[in-house]
CSV table of C-alpha atoms and ligand atoms in Angstrom, one decimal:
chain,number,residue,atom,x,y,z
A,18,MET,CA,-18.0,-25.6,23.4
A,19,LYS,CA,-16.5,-24.5,19.8
A,20,LYS,CA,-16.6,-20.8,19.6
A,21,THR,CA,-18.6,-19.4,16.9
A,22,VAL,CA,-18.1,-16.4,14.6
A,23,GLU,CA,-20.5,-14.5,17.0
A,24,ASP,CA,-18.1,-15.3,19.7
A,25,PHE,CA,-15.0,-14.3,18.1
A,26,ILE,CA,-16.8,-10.7,16.9
A,27,LYS,CA,-18.3,-10.3,20.4
A,28,GLN,CA,-14.6,-10.9,22.0
A,29,ALA,CA,-13.0,-8.8,19.8
A,30,GLU,CA,-15.5,-5.8,20.0
A,31,ARG,CA,-15.9,-6.6,24.0
A,32,TYR,CA,-12.1,-6.0,24.5
A,33,GLY,CA,-10.7,-3.8,21.1
A,34,ALA,CA,-11.2,-0.5,20.3
A,35,LYS,CA,-13.7,-0.4,17.5
A,36,ASN,CA,-11.0,1.5,15.2
A,37,TYR,CA,-12.4,-1.1,12.2
A,38,ALA,CA,-15.3,-2.1,10.6
A,39,PRO,CA,-14.3,-5.6,9.5
A,40,LEU,CA,-16.6,-7.9,7.5
A,41,PRO,CA,-18.3,-10.3,9.4
A,42,VAL,CA,-15.7,-13.2,8.7
A,43,VAL,CA,-13.4,-15.2,11.3
A,44,LEU,CA,-10.3,-16.4,9.2
A,45,THR,CA,-7.7,-19.0,10.6
A,46,LYS,CA,-5.8,-20.3,8.0
A,47,GLY,CA,-4.3,-19.1,4.4
A,48,ASP,CA,-2.9,-20.9,1.6
A,49,GLY,CA,-1.9,-19.0,-1.5
A,50,ILE,CA,-4.6,-16.9,-3.0
A,51,TYR,CA,-7.1,-18.4,-0.4
A,52,LEU,CA,-8.3,-17.6,3.0
A,53,TYR,CA,-10.4,-20.0,5.1
A,54,ASP,CA,-12.7,-19.3,8.1
A,55,ILE,CA,-13.3,-21.0,11.3
A,56,ASN,CA,-15.8,-23.1,9.9
A,57,GLY,CA,-13.4,-24.3,7.0
A,58,LYS,CA,-15.4,-22.1,4.1
A,59,LYS,CA,-12.9,-21.1,1.4
A,60,TYR,CA,-12.4,-17.5,0.0
A,61,PHE,CA,-10.5,-15.9,-2.6
A,62,ASP,CA,-8.3,-13.3,-1.1
A,63,MET,CA,-8.9,-10.0,-3.1
A,64,LEU,CA,-7.3,-7.6,-0.5
A,65,SER,CA,-4.1,-9.2,0.0
A,66,ALA,CA,-4.4,-7.4,3.5
A,67,TYR,CA,-3.9,-4.0,1.6
A,68,SER,CA,-1.2,-5.4,-0.7
A,69,ALA,CA,1.0,-6.8,1.9
A,70,VAL,CA,0.6,-10.4,1.0
A,71,ASN,CA,1.7,-10.0,-2.7
A,72,GLN,CA,3.8,-13.1,-2.3
A,73,GLY,CA,0.7,-15.0,-1.5
A,74,HIS,CA,-0.6,-16.6,1.7
A,75,ASN,CA,1.7,-19.7,3.8
A,76,ASN,CA,4.5,-18.6,1.6
A,77,LYS,CA,6.7,-21.7,2.1
A,78,LYS,CA,9.9,-19.9,1.3
A,79,LEU,CA,9.3,-17.0,3.3
A,80,ILE,CA,8.4,-19.0,6.2
A,81,LYS,CA,11.3,-21.2,5.7
A,82,ALA,CA,13.8,-18.0,5.6
A,83,ALA,CA,12.2,-16.3,8.6
A,84,ILE,CA,12.3,-19.8,11.1
A,85,LYS,CA,16.1,-20.3,9.9
A,86,GLN,CA,16.7,-17.0,11.1
A,87,LEU,CA,14.2,-17.2,14.1
A,88,LYS,CA,16.5,-19.7,15.4
A,89,ARG,CA,19.8,-18.1,15.1
A,90,LEU,CA,19.1,-14.5,16.3
A,91,TYR,CA,16.1,-12.1,16.0
A,92,LEU,CA,16.8,-8.9,17.4
A,93,THR,CA,20.2,-7.1,18.3
A,94,SER,CA,18.6,-3.3,18.1
A,95,ARG,CA,20.9,-1.1,16.3
A,96,ALA,CA,23.1,-0.4,19.2
A,97,PHE,CA,25.5,-3.4,17.6
A,98,HIS,CA,25.6,-4.4,14.0
A,99,ASN,CA,24.1,-7.7,12.9
A,100,ASP,CA,25.0,-10.1,10.0
A,101,LYS,CA,21.9,-9.9,8.1
A,102,MET,CA,21.1,-6.3,7.5
A,103,GLY,CA,23.8,-5.3,5.4
A,104,ASP,CA,22.2,-7.8,2.8
A,105,PHE,CA,18.9,-6.5,3.0
A,106,LEU,CA,20.0,-3.2,2.5
A,107,GLN,CA,22.3,-3.7,-0.6
A,108,LYS,CA,19.6,-6.2,-2.1
A,109,ILE,CA,16.9,-3.0,-1.7
A,110,ALA,CA,19.6,-0.5,-3.1
A,111,GLU,CA,20.3,-2.8,-6.2
A,112,ILE,CA,16.5,-3.4,-7.0
A,113,THR,CA,15.4,0.2,-6.5
A,114,GLY,CA,18.7,2.1,-7.9
A,115,TYR,CA,19.4,4.1,-4.8
A,116,GLU,CA,22.4,4.4,-3.2
A,117,LYS,CA,21.2,4.5,0.5
A,118,VAL,CA,18.2,2.8,2.7
A,119,ILE,CA,17.0,3.2,6.0
A,120,PRO,CA,15.1,0.4,7.4
A,121,MET,CA,11.8,0.7,9.6
A,122,ASN,CA,8.8,-1.3,10.6
A,123,THR,CA,5.3,-0.1,9.7
A,124,GLY,CA,4.6,2.3,6.5
A,125,ALA,CA,3.7,5.1,8.3
A,126,GLU,CA,6.9,5.0,10.3
A,127,GLY,CA,8.5,4.9,6.6
A,128,VAL,CA,6.4,8.3,5.7
A,129,GLU,CA,7.6,10.0,8.9
A,130,THR,CA,11.2,8.8,8.3
A,131,ALA,CA,11.0,10.4,4.8
A,132,ILE,CA,9.1,13.6,5.7
A,133,LYS,CA,12.1,13.8,8.8
A,134,ILE,CA,14.8,13.5,6.1
A,135,MET,CA,13.2,15.9,3.7
A,136,ARG,CA,13.1,18.4,6.2
A,137,LYS,CA,16.8,18.2,7.2
A,138,TYR,CA,18.0,18.1,3.9
A,139,ALA,CA,16.0,21.0,3.2
A,140,TYR,CA,17.3,23.0,6.4
A,141,GLU,CA,21.0,21.9,5.7
A,142,LYS,CA,21.6,21.7,2.3
A,143,LYS,CA,19.1,24.0,0.5
A,144,GLY,CA,19.1,26.9,2.8
A,145,ILE,CA,15.4,27.0,3.5
A,146,LYS,CA,14.8,29.0,6.8
A,147,LYS,CA,14.7,26.7,9.9
A,148,ASP,CA,11.6,25.4,11.1
A,149,CYS,CA,9.8,27.0,8.0
A,150,GLY,CA,9.7,24.4,5.6
A,151,GLU,CA,6.7,23.4,3.6
A,152,ILE,CA,6.2,19.6,2.3
A,153,ILE,CA,3.2,19.6,-0.7
A,154,VAL,CA,0.9,16.9,-0.3
A,155,ALA,CA,-1.9,15.9,-2.5
A,156,GLU,CA,-5.9,15.9,-1.8
A,157,ASN,CA,-7.2,12.4,-0.5
A,158,ASN,CA,-3.7,11.2,0.3
A,159,PHE,CA,-3.2,8.4,2.3
A,160,HIS,CA,-0.2,7.9,4.3
A,161,GLY,CA,-0.8,6.4,7.5
A,162,ARG,CA,-2.0,7.2,10.7
A,163,THR,CA,0.5,9.2,13.1
A,164,THR,CA,-0.8,12.6,14.2
A,165,THR,CA,1.6,14.1,12.1
A,166,ILE,CA,0.3,12.1,8.9
A,167,VAL,CA,-3.3,12.5,9.8
A,168,GLY,CA,-3.0,16.4,10.2
A,169,PHE,CA,-2.5,16.7,6.6
A,170,SER,CA,-5.0,14.0,5.6
A,171,THR,CA,-8.3,15.7,3.9
A,172,ASP,CA,-10.2,12.6,5.2
A,173,LYS,CA,-12.7,14.3,8.0
A,174,THR,CA,-13.0,10.5,9.9
A,175,THR,CA,-9.1,10.2,9.4
A,176,LYS,CA,-8.2,13.4,10.7
A,177,GLU,CA,-11.1,15.0,12.7
A,178,GLY,CA,-10.9,15.1,16.7
A,179,PHE,CA,-6.9,14.3,16.7
A,180,GLY,CA,-5.7,17.9,16.6
A,181,PRO,CA,-3.4,20.5,17.1
A,182,TYR,CA,-2.1,19.4,13.9
A,183,THR,CA,1.6,19.3,12.9
A,184,PRO,CA,2.3,22.4,10.7
A,185,GLY,CA,4.3,22.4,7.5
A,186,PHE,CA,2.0,20.7,4.7
A,187,LYS,CA,0.6,22.5,2.2
A,188,ILE,CA,-2.6,20.3,0.6
A,189,ILE,CA,-3.0,20.6,-3.4
A,190,LYS,CA,-5.3,18.9,-5.9
A,191,TYR,CA,-4.0,15.7,-7.1
A,192,ASN,CA,-3.3,15.2,-10.8
A,193,ASP,CA,-3.6,18.9,-11.4
A,194,ILE,CA,-0.1,20.1,-12.7
A,195,GLY,CA,-1.0,23.7,-12.4
A,196,GLU,CA,-1.8,23.2,-8.7
A,197,LEU,CA,1.8,22.2,-7.7
A,198,GLU,CA,3.4,25.0,-9.8
A,199,LYS,CA,1.3,28.0,-7.9
A,200,ALA,CA,1.9,26.0,-4.4
A,201,ILE,CA,5.2,26.0,-4.8
A,202,ASN,CA,7.4,29.2,-2.6
A,203,GLU,CA,10.7,30.0,-1.3
A,204,ASN,CA,9.8,27.4,1.8
A,205,THR,CA,8.9,24.3,-0.5
A,206,ILE,CA,11.0,21.2,0.4
A,207,GLY,CA,9.1,18.9,-2.0
A,208,TYR,CA,6.0,17.0,-2.7
A,209,LEU,CA,4.9,13.7,-1.1
A,210,VAL,CA,2.6,11.8,-3.2
A,211,GLU,CA,1.2,8.2,-4.0
A,212,PRO,CA,1.8,7.5,-7.6
A,213,ILE,CA,-1.5,6.1,-7.8
A,214,GLN,CA,-3.8,6.9,-4.8
A,215,GLY,CA,-4.8,3.6,-3.1
A,216,GLU,CA,-7.0,4.1,-0.1
A,217,ALA,CA,-8.7,7.1,-2.1
A,218,GLY,CA,-10.3,4.2,-4.4
A,219,VAL,CA,-7.2,3.6,-7.0
A,220,ILE,CA,-7.1,6.9,-8.2
A,221,ILE,CA,-4.8,7.0,-11.3
A,222,PRO,CA,-3.4,10.3,-12.6
A,223,ASP,CA,-3.2,11.0,-16.1
A,224,ASP,CA,-0.4,9.3,-17.7
A,225,ASP,CA,2.0,12.4,-18.1
A,226,TYR,CA,1.1,13.8,-14.7
A,227,PHE,CA,4.3,12.5,-12.9
A,228,ARG,CA,6.5,13.3,-15.9
A,229,LYS,CA,5.9,17.2,-15.8
A,230,VAL,CA,5.8,16.7,-11.9
A,231,ARG,CA,9.3,15.9,-12.1
A,232,GLU,CA,10.1,18.4,-14.4
A,233,ILE,CA,8.7,21.0,-12.1
A,234,CYS,CA,10.3,19.6,-8.9
A,235,ASP,CA,13.6,19.7,-11.1
A,236,LYS,CA,12.9,23.2,-12.3
A,237,TYR,CA,12.4,24.6,-8.3
A,238,GLY,CA,14.9,22.5,-6.8
A,239,ILE,CA,12.6,20.9,-4.9
A,240,LEU,CA,12.3,17.1,-3.6
A,241,LEU,CA,9.8,14.7,-5.2
A,242,ALA,CA,9.1,11.7,-2.8
A,243,PHE,CA,6.9,8.6,-3.9
A,244,ASP,CA,4.9,6.8,-1.2
A,245,GLU,CA,5.2,3.3,-2.8
A,246,ILE,CA,3.8,1.4,0.3
A,247,GLN,CA,0.7,0.1,-1.5
A,248,THR,CA,1.8,0.3,-5.1
A,249,GLY,CA,5.7,-0.7,-5.1
A,250,LEU,CA,6.7,-4.4,-5.4
A,251,GLY,CA,4.8,-5.5,-8.2
A,252,ARG,CA,1.3,-4.4,-7.4
A,253,THR,CA,1.2,-2.4,-10.6
A,254,GLY,CA,2.6,-4.6,-13.2
A,255,LYS,CA,6.0,-3.5,-12.8
A,256,LEU,CA,8.5,-3.6,-9.7
A,257,PHE,CA,7.6,0.1,-8.7
A,258,CYS,CA,5.0,2.5,-9.8
A,259,PHE,CA,7.2,4.7,-11.1
A,260,GLN,CA,8.7,3.1,-13.7
A,261,HIS,CA,5.3,3.2,-15.4
A,262,TYR,CA,5.8,7.1,-15.4
A,263,GLY,CA,9.5,7.1,-17.0
A,264,ILE,CA,10.8,8.9,-13.9
A,265,LYS,CA,12.5,8.3,-10.7
A,266,PRO,CA,11.5,10.0,-7.5
A,267,ASP,CA,14.2,11.4,-5.1
A,268,ILE,CA,12.7,9.4,-2.4
A,269,LEU,CA,11.0,6.0,-2.2
A,270,ILE,CA,9.2,4.6,0.6
A,271,LEU,CA,8.1,0.8,0.7
A,272,GLY,CA,6.5,-1.1,3.3
A,273,LYS,CA,3.9,-3.7,3.1
A,274,ALA,CA,4.8,-6.5,0.8
A,275,LEU,CA,8.7,-6.2,1.5
A,276,SER,CA,7.9,-8.6,3.9
A,277,GLY,CA,5.3,-10.7,1.8
A,278,GLY,CA,3.1,-10.1,5.1
A,279,LEU,CA,5.2,-12.0,7.4
A,280,TYR,CA,6.4,-9.2,9.8
A,281,PRO,CA,6.2,-5.3,9.8
A,282,ILE,CA,8.7,-4.0,7.2
A,283,SER,CA,9.3,-0.7,6.2
A,284,CYS,CA,12.3,1.4,4.5
A,285,VAL,CA,13.0,4.6,2.9
A,286,ALA,CA,15.3,4.8,-0.2
A,287,THR,CA,17.7,7.6,-1.8
A,288,SER,CA,20.7,9.3,-2.5
A,289,ALA,CA,23.7,9.1,-0.5
A,290,GLU,CA,23.5,13.2,-0.6
A,291,ILE,CA,19.9,13.3,1.0
A,292,MET,CA,20.4,10.0,3.5
A,293,ASN,CA,23.3,11.6,4.8
A,294,VAL,CA,21.6,14.0,6.6
A,295,LEU,CA,21.2,11.3,9.3
A,296,THR,CA,23.8,11.2,11.7
A,297,PRO,CA,24.0,9.1,15.0
A,298,GLY,CA,21.0,10.1,17.4
A,299,THR,CA,18.8,11.9,14.7
A,300,HIS,CA,16.5,8.8,14.1
A,301,GLY,CA,15.8,5.5,14.9
A,302,SER,CA,13.8,2.4,15.9
A,303,THR,CA,14.4,-0.9,18.3
A,304,PHE,CA,13.2,-3.1,15.5
A,305,GLY,CA,14.2,-1.7,12.2
A,306,GLY,CA,16.8,-3.6,10.2
A,307,ASN,CA,16.7,-6.5,12.8
A,308,PRO,CA,18.1,-10.1,11.5
A,309,LEU,CA,14.5,-11.4,11.2
A,310,ALA,CA,13.1,-8.6,9.5
A,311,SER,CA,16.1,-8.3,7.5
A,312,ALA,CA,16.1,-12.3,6.5
A,313,ILE,CA,12.4,-12.2,5.7
A,314,GLY,CA,12.8,-8.7,3.6
A,315,ILE,CA,15.7,-10.5,1.7
A,316,ALA,CA,13.5,-13.6,1.2
A,317,SER,CA,10.5,-11.4,0.0
A,318,LEU,CA,12.4,-9.4,-2.6
A,319,GLU,CA,14.0,-12.7,-4.1
A,320,TYR,CA,10.6,-14.2,-4.3
A,321,ILE,CA,8.9,-11.3,-6.3
A,322,ILE,CA,11.9,-11.1,-8.7
A,323,LYS,CA,12.5,-14.7,-9.1
A,324,ASN,CA,8.6,-15.3,-9.9
A,325,LYS,CA,8.5,-12.5,-11.8
A,326,LEU,CA,5.4,-11.1,-9.9
A,327,PRO,CA,5.4,-7.5,-11.5
A,328,GLU,CA,5.2,-9.3,-15.2
A,329,ASN,CA,2.1,-11.6,-13.6
A,330,ALA,CA,0.6,-8.5,-12.3
A,331,GLU,CA,0.9,-6.8,-15.6
A,332,LYS,CA,-0.6,-9.3,-17.6
A,333,LEU,CA,-3.2,-11.0,-15.8
A,334,GLY,CA,-4.6,-7.2,-14.4
A,335,LYS,CA,-5.3,-6.4,-17.7
A,336,TYR,CA,-7.1,-10.0,-17.9
A,337,PHE,CA,-9.0,-9.7,-15.0
A,338,ILE,CA,-10.3,-6.0,-15.5
A,339,GLU,CA,-11.7,-7.0,-19.4
A,340,LYS,CA,-13.4,-10.3,-17.9
A,341,LEU,CA,-14.8,-7.8,-14.9
A,342,LYS,CA,-16.0,-5.2,-17.6
A,343,LYS,CA,-17.6,-8.3,-19.5
A,344,GLU,CA,-19.3,-9.9,-16.5
A,345,ILE,CA,-20.2,-7.4,-14.5
A,346,MET,CA,-20.5,-4.0,-16.0
A,347,ASP,CA,-23.8,-2.9,-15.5
A,348,ASP,CA,-25.7,0.8,-15.1
A,349,ASP,CA,-25.0,0.9,-11.3
A,350,ILE,CA,-21.2,0.6,-11.9
A,351,LYS,CA,-19.6,4.3,-12.8
A,352,GLU,CA,-16.1,2.5,-13.6
A,353,ILE,CA,-14.2,-0.2,-13.9
A,354,ARG,CA,-10.2,0.6,-13.6
A,355,GLY,CA,-7.0,-0.6,-12.5
A,356,LYS,CA,-3.2,-1.1,-13.2
A,357,GLY,CA,-1.6,-4.4,-12.8
A,358,LEU,CA,-3.5,-5.9,-9.9
A,359,LEU,CA,-4.6,-3.0,-8.1
A,360,ILE,CA,-8.2,-3.0,-9.6
A,361,ALA,CA,-11.2,-0.7,-8.5
A,362,VAL,CA,-15.0,-1.2,-9.2
A,363,GLU,CA,-16.7,2.2,-8.6
A,364,MET,CA,-20.5,2.2,-8.0
A,365,LYS,CA,-22.5,5.2,-8.9
A,366,LYS,CA,-24.1,5.1,-5.3
A,367,PRO,CA,-22.3,4.5,-1.7
A,368,VAL,CA,-23.2,0.6,-1.7
A,369,ALA,CA,-19.6,-0.8,-2.0
A,370,ARG,CA,-20.1,-2.4,1.7
A,371,LYS,CA,-23.4,-4.0,0.8
A,372,VAL,CA,-21.6,-5.4,-2.3
A,373,CYS,CA,-18.5,-6.5,-0.1
A,374,ILE,CA,-21.3,-8.9,1.8
A,375,GLU,CA,-22.8,-10.5,-0.8
A,376,LEU,CA,-19.0,-11.0,-2.4
A,377,MET,CA,-18.2,-12.8,1.2
A,378,ARG,CA,-21.1,-14.7,1.0
A,379,VAL,CA,-20.2,-16.3,-2.3
A,380,GLY,CA,-16.5,-16.8,-1.2
A,381,ILE,CA,-14.7,-13.3,-2.3
A,382,LEU,CA,-13.1,-11.2,0.1
A,383,ALA,CA,-12.5,-7.7,-1.3
A,384,LYS,CA,-13.2,-4.7,1.1
A,385,ASP,CA,-15.1,-1.4,0.6
A,386,THR,CA,-13.1,2.2,0.2
A,387,HIS,CA,-14.9,5.6,0.8
A,388,GLU,CA,-18.6,4.2,0.5
A,389,LYS,CA,-18.5,4.0,-3.4
A,390,THR,CA,-15.5,1.5,-4.4
A,391,ILE,CA,-14.5,-1.5,-4.2
A,392,ARG,CA,-10.8,-2.8,-4.5
A,393,PHE,CA,-10.0,-6.1,-6.1
A,394,ALA,CA,-6.2,-6.8,-5.2
A,395,PRO,CA,-5.6,-10.3,-5.1
A,396,PRO,CA,-1.9,-12.0,-4.3
A,397,LEU,CA,0.2,-11.6,-7.3
A,398,ILE,CA,0.7,-15.4,-7.5
A,399,ILE,CA,-2.9,-15.2,-8.7
A,400,LYS,CA,-3.2,-17.7,-12.2
A,401,LYS,CA,-5.5,-17.1,-15.1
A,402,LYS,CA,-7.6,-19.8,-14.5
A,403,GLN,CA,-8.0,-18.8,-10.5
A,404,ILE,CA,-8.9,-15.1,-12.0
A,405,ASP,CA,-11.9,-17.2,-14.3
A,406,LYS,CA,-13.2,-18.6,-11.0
A,407,ALA,CA,-13.2,-15.4,-9.3
A,408,VAL,CA,-14.9,-13.6,-11.6
A,409,MET,CA,-17.9,-16.1,-11.8
A,410,LYS,CA,-18.1,-15.5,-8.1
A,411,ILE,CA,-18.0,-11.9,-8.6
A,412,LYS,CA,-20.9,-12.2,-11.0
A,413,LYS,CA,-22.9,-14.2,-8.7
A,414,GLY,CA,-22.3,-11.8,-5.6
A,415,PHE,CA,-23.2,-8.8,-7.8
A,416,GLU,CA,-26.1,-10.7,-9.1
A,417,ASN,CA,-27.1,-11.4,-5.3
A,418,PHE,CA,-26.5,-7.4,-4.8
A,419,ARG,CA,-28.7,-6.6,-7.5
A,420,LYS,CA,-31.4,-8.9,-6.4
A,421,CYS,CA,-31.4,-7.8,-3.4
A,422,SER,CA,-31.4,-4.1,-3.4
A,423,CYS,CA,-34.4,-4.5,-5.9
A,424,THR,CA,-36.2,-5.8,-3.3
B,517,PLP,C1,0.3,4.4,0.8
B,517,PLP,C2,0.0,3.9,2.0
B,517,PLP,N1,1.0,4.5,2.9
B,517,PLP,C3,0.9,4.5,4.2
B,517,PLP,C4,0.5,3.3,4.5
B,517,PLP,C5,0.6,3.0,6.3
B,517,PLP,O1,0.9,1.9,6.2
B,517,PLP,P1,1.0,1.1,7.5
B,517,PLP,O2,-0.5,0.8,8.2
B,517,PLP,O3,1.6,-0.1,7.5
B,517,PLP,O4,1.3,2.3,8.7
B,517,PLP,C6,-0.4,2.8,4.0
B,517,PLP,C7,-1.4,1.9,4.4
B,517,PLP,O5,-2.5,1.3,4.0
B,517,PLP,C8,-0.8,3.2,2.6
B,517,PLP,O6,-1.8,2.4,1.6
């Protein structure tokens, strides 16, 4: 007998940890900006696996690169050199403008790696008293799920129950320049921050916030580390979000779309002076920089650049926002905002999940974040006509939501 949606969900719930609350849809196929469920129903993907699938689902170029490499060599560990990693690291260095790159796997690992580099650099090169360093982070941050990272989260669900927490982090308000300067003392190592807070609900700081942040970091000689795991690689309408602000962080963390979603790949890029604090044995990963990841990473980056995905995100992001404002804006919506194709609709009441269910019913897969916000972040290959169609469906979804919330 054919398994039903309920069968799949029950099975996952029976054998899996309940650490997610997915929408009740079971997907089986992807193609470009579309996803298909087990009954053949087609959906617009408006999440892109939290911005990992910027290059679109079932991307032929990426699959070809992966298969070619799979048939040759997929893992050596870093005990030996492989003939792919160098090309991958060089490519990242060239497009980011940093001298050195360390490859890892998940985003959280990338962030952990940056934290280790920042600490070691501060103790060895900046004369900060050993084991006393402080890294400043922002309220409502999201940097991943490891024990160290959740320890400096300000979200109760993310943090509570996982202590004792790693010391050495100081939390300040996001987008408040006075708070940053006040928080700095002789033990400050640097500021680790998202250039737009994605998981917090697409929170975009003032245009000049990060220019001022850069000035303060330079004034006090502290490091600025950008977590661009979600915002990087074209999502916000530039290859990197820092380019919007006319500054460059000292440390850049990438993940997600670095692989186009085919494989977990992350990295940290920085100067030679900073990266050189890592010496043999101080950090590593069995899978980081493996030949398969490297081949996929190279193809992913080439695809983003060749197909001008940042430019598309810039142009169509503005179009998408305008269309949403025109078609769905009403009294129950607080704001529609975004940068590039990282777009949020913030409701006045905590109804985002209900809206997402109605959107799913009309063929739009979007995800609620923090109860009031719905994020729209399609693959960056989306075309204008597809946005037109998607917005009509979104409009229908909102109409249905409004109808059922009145009754
Ligand atoms: C800004 C940011 N940092 C870190 C992470 C964690 O990445 P991963 O889930 O690959 O560990 C995420 C994931 O959503 C993210 O958005």
